[in-house]
mmCIF file of C-alpha atoms in Angstrom:
data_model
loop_
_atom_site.group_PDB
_atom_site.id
_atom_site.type_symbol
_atom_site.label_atom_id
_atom_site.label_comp_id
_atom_site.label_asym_id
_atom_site.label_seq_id
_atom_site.Cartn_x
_atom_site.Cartn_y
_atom_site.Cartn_z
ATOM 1 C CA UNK P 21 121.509 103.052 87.383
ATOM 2 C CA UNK P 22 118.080 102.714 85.607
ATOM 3 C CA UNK P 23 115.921 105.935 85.098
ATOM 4 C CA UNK P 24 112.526 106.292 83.922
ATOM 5 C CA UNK P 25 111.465 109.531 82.694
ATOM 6 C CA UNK P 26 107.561 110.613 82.531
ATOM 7 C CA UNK P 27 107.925 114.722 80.929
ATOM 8 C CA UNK P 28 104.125 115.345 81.260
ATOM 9 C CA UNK P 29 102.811 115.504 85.083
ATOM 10 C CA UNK P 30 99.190 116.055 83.184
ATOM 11 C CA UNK P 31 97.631 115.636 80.244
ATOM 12 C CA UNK P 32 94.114 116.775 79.055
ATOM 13 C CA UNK P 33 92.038 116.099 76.090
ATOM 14 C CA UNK P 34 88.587 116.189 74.831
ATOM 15 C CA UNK P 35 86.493 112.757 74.302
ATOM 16 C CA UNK P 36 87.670 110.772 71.086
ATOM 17 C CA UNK P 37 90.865 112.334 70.964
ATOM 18 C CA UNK P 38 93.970 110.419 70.410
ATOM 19 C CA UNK P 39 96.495 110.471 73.365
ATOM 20 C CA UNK P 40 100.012 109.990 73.748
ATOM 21 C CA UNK P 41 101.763 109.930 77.070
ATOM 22 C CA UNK P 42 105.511 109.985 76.474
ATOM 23 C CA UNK P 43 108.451 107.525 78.708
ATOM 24 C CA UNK P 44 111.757 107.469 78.110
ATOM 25 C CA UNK P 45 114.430 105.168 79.788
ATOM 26 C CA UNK P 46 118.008 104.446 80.700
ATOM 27 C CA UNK P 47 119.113 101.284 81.278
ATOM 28 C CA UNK P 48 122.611 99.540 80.213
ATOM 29 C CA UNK P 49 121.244 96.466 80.087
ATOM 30 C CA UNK P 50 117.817 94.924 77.970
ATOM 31 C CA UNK P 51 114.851 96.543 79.612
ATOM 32 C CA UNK P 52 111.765 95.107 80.368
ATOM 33 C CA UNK P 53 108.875 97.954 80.711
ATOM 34 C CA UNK P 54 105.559 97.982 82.158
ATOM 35 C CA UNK P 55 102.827 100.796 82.303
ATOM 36 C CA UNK P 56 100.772 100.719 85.439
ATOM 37 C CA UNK P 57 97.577 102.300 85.727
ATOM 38 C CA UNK P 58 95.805 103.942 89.255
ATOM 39 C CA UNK P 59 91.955 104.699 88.517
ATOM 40 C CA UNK P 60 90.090 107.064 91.352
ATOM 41 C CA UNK P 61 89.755 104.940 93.887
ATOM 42 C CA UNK P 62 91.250 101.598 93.715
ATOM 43 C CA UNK P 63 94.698 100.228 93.848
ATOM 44 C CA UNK P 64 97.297 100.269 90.950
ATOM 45 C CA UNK P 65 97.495 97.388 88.125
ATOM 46 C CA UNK P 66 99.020 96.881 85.317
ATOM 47 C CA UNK P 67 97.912 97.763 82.068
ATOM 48 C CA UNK P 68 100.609 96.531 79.568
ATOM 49 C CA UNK P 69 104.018 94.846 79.396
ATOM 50 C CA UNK P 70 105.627 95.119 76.382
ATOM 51 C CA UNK P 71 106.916 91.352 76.075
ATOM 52 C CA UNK P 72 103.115 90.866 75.304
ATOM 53 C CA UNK P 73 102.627 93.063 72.328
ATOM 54 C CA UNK P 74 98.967 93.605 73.315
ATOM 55 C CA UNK P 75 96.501 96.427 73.188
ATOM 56 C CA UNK P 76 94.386 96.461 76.100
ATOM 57 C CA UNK P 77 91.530 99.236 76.704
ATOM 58 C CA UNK P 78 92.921 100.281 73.243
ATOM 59 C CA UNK P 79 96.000 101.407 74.270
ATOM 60 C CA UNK P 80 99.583 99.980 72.780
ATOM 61 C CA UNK P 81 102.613 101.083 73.290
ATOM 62 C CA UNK P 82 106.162 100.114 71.651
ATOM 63 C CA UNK P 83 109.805 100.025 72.415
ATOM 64 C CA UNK P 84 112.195 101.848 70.494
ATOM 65 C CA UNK P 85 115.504 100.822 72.114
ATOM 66 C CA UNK P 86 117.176 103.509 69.363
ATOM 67 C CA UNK P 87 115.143 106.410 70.961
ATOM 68 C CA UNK P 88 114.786 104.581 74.528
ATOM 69 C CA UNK P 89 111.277 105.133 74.534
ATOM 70 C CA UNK P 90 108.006 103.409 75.759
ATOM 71 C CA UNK P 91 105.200 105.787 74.527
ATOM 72 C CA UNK P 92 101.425 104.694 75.352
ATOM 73 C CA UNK P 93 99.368 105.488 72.780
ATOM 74 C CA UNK P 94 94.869 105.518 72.212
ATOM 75 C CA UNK P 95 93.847 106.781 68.979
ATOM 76 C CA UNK P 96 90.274 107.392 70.755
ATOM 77 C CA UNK P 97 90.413 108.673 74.446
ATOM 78 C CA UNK P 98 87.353 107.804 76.286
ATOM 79 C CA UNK P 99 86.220 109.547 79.750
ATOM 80 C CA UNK P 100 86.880 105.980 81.490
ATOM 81 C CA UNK P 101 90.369 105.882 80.755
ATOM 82 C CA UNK P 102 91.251 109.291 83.174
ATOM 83 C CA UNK P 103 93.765 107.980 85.504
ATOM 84 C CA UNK P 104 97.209 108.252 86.679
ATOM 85 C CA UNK P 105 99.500 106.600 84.424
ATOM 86 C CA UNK P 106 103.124 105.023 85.445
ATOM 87 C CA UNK P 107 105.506 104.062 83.274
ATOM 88 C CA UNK P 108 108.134 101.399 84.762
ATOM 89 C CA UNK P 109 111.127 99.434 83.606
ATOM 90 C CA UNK P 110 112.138 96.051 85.244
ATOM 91 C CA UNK P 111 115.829 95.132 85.913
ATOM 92 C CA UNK P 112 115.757 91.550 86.008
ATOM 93 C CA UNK P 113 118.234 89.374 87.870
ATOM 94 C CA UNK P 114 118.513 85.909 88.713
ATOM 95 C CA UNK P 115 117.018 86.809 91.753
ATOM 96 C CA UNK P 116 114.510 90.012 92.314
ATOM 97 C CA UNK P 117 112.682 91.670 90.142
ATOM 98 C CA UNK P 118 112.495 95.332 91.367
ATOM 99 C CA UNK P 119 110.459 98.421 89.351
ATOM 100 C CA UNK P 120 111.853 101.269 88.710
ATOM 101 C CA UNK P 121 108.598 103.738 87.989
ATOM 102 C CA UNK P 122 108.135 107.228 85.987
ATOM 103 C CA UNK P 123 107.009 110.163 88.046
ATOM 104 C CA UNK P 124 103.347 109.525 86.772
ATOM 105 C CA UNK P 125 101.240 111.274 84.105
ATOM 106 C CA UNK P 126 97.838 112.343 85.217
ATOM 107 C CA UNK P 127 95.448 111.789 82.366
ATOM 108 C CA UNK P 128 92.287 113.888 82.367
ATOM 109 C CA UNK P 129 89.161 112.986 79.856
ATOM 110 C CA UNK P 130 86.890 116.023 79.171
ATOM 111 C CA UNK P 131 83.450 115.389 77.540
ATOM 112 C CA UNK H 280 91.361 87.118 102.351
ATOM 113 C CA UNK H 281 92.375 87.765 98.429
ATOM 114 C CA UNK H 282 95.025 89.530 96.860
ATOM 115 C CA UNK H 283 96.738 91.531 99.083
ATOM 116 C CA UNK H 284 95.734 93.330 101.937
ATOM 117 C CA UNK H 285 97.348 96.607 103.898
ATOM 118 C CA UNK H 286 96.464 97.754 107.617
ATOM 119 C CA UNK H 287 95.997 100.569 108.769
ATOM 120 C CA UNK H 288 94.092 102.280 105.378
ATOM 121 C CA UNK H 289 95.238 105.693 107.129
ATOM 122 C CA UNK H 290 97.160 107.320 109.678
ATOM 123 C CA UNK H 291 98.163 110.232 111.481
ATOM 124 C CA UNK H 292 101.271 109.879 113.526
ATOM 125 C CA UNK H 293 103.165 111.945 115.893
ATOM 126 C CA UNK H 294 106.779 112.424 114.749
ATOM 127 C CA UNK H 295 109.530 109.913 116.704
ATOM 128 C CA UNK H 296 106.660 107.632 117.257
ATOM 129 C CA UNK H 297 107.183 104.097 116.014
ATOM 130 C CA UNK H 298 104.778 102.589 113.320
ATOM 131 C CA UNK H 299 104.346 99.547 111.573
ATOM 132 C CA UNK H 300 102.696 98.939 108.156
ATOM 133 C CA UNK H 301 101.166 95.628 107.858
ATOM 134 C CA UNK H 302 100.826 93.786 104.204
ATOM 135 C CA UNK H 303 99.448 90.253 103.969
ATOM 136 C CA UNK H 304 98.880 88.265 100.329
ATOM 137 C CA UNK H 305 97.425 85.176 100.376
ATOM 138 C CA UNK H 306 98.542 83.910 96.724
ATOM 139 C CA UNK H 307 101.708 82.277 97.715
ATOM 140 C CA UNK H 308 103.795 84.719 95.879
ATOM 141 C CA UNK H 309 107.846 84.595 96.772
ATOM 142 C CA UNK H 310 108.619 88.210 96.070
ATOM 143 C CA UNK H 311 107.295 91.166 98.231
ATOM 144 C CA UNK H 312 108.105 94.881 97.888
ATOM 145 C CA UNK H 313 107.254 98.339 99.961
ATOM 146 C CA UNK H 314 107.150 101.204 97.763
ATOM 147 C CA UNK H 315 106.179 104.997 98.451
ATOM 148 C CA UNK H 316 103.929 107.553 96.066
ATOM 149 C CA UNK H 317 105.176 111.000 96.397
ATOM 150 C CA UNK H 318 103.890 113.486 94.120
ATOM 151 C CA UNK H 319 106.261 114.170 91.244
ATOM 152 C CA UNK H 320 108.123 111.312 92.175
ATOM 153 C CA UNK H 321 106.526 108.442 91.423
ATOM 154 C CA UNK H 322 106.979 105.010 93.470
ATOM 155 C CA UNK H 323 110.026 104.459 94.962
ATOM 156 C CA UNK H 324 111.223 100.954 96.066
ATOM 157 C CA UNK H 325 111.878 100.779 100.069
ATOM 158 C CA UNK H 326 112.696 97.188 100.761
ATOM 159 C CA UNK H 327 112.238 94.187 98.871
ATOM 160 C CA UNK H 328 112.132 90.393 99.551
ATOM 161 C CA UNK H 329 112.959 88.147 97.064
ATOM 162 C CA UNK H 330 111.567 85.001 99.316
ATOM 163 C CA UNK H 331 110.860 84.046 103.241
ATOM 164 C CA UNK H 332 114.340 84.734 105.102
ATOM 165 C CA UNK H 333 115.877 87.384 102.972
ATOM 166 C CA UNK H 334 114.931 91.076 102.773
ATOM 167 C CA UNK H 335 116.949 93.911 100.544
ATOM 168 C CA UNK H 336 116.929 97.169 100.315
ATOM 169 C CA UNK H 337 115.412 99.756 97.727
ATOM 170 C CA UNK H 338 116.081 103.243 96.344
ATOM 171 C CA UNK H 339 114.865 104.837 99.400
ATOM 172 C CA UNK H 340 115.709 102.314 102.724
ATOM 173 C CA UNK H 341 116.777 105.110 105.769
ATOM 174 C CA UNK H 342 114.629 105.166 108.094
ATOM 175 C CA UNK H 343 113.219 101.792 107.298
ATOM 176 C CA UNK H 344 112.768 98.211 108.114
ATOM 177 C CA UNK H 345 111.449 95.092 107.220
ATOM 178 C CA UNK H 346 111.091 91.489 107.607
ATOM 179 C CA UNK H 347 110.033 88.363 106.441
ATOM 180 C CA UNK H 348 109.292 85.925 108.666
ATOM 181 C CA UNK H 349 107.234 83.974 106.400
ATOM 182 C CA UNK H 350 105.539 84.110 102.880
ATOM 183 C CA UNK H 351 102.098 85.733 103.277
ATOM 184 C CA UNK H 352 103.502 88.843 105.366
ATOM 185 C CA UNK H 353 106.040 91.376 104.820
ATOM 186 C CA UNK H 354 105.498 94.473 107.309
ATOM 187 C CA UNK H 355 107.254 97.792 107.297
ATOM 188 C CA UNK H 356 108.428 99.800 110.204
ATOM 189 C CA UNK H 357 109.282 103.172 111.224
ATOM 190 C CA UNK H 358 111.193 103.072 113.861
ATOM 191 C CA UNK H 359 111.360 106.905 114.443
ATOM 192 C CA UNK H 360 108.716 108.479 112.155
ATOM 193 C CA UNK H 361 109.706 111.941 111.060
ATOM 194 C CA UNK H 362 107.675 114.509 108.738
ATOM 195 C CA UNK H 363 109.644 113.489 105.578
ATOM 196 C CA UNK H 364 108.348 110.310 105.643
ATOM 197 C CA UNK H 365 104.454 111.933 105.215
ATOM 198 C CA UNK H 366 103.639 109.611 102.201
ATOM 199 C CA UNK H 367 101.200 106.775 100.910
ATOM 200 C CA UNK H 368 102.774 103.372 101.297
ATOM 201 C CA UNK H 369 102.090 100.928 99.000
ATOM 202 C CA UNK H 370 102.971 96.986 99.575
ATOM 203 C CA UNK H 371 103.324 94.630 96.187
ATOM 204 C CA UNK H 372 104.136 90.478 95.534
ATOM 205 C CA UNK H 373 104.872 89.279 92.776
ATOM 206 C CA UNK H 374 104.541 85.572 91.457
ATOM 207 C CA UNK H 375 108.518 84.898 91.171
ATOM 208 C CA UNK H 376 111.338 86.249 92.311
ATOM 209 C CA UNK H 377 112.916 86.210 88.764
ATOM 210 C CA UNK H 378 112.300 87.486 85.426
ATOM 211 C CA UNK H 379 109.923 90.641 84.716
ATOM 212 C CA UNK H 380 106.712 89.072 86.323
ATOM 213 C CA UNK H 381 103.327 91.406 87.453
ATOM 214 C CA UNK H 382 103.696 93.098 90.552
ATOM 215 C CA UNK H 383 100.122 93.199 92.521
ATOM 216 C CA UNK H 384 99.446 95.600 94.576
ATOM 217 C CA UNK H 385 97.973 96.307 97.801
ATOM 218 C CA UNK H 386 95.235 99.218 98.753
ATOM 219 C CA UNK H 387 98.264 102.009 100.665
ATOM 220 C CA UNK H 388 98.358 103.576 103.538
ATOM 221 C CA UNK H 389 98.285 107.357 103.920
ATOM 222 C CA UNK H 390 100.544 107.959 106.766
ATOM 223 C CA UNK H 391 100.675 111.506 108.035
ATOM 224 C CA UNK H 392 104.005 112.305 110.620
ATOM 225 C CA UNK H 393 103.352 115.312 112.284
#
């Protein structure tokens, strides 16, 4: 079975400070993975898939099948981007297309 | 209505009482799941439906049930609340019912079983 693996529950860090919040994943098969983002207040979206290859906000994060790892990554944290972050893989099938989701890293942005 | 919507935004509920979580999307997506946010724990997949007609079930079904009577709703019930299942619900759709497609998600609902 599929496993998604978030080791920080919180991270702090000043303004303009890089962060790194850490996934790691299991998975016999070739993962698709997702981080999700929940600001204060509103409902969960997603913030990257990494299919895309994008940076959005200024975060990117890559797969490293070797290490089974999905890292998101901002080399400048900004108070905006405190949130609770969820990293997710997707076991696709012919039919269904269920997330599997991290335990969630809170991220905290101190001015 | 757009995006999707969940009723009731809260509740507080007496333990064996029945409950139903309602979750409505009005952008014609085929694929609807019911997940849970526990702290520590994530989201945890309930029940899914791939399309109208067919329901399956998640990581975490007991105590659970759903249908799918048609495309826009896909409501969760508790047929026996109990305190374990003190959570926040969260409903999702997703465009397909294949390949690794966004999942949207609703609002929750903070249910409380005392």
């Amino acid at each position: 079975a599929q496993r998604v693996t978030q080791p920080e529950k919180l991270l702090s860090v000043f303004k303009g400070a890089p962060v790194e919040l850490k996934c790691n994943y299991s998975y016999s098969g070739s993962p698709e993975l997702f981080w999700y983002v929940q600001y204060s207040r509103q409902r969960l979206q997603l913030l990257l898939r990494h299919i895309s290859r994008e940076s959005i906000k200024g975060f990117t994060a890559d797969l490293n099948k070797g290490e089974t790892s999905f890292h998101l990554k901002k080399p400048f944290a900004q108070e905006e981007d405190s949130a609770m972050y969820y990293c997710a893989l997707s076991e696709v099938k012919a039919a269904g297309n269920k997330l599997t989701f991290g335990g969630g890293t809170r991220v905290l942005v101190k001015p | 209505i757009a995006g999707i919507t969940q009723a009731p935004t809260s509740q507080i509920l007496a333990a064996g009482r029945r409950m139903t979580l309602r979750c409505t999307q009005d952008m014609r997506h085929n694929a609807m799941y019911w997940y849970r946010q526990d702290l520590g724990l994530g989201l945890r997949l309930i029940h899914y439906s791939n399309t109208a007609g067919t329901t399956g079930k998640g990581e975490v079904p007991d105590g659970y049930s759903v249908s799918r009577a048609n495309t826009d709703d896909f409501p969760l019930t508790l047929a026996s609340a109990v305190p374990s299942q003190t959570s926040v619900y969260f409903c999702a759709s997703s465009g397909s019912s294949g390949g690794a497609n966004e999942q949207f998600f609703g609002p929750g609902t903070r249910l409380t079983v005392l």
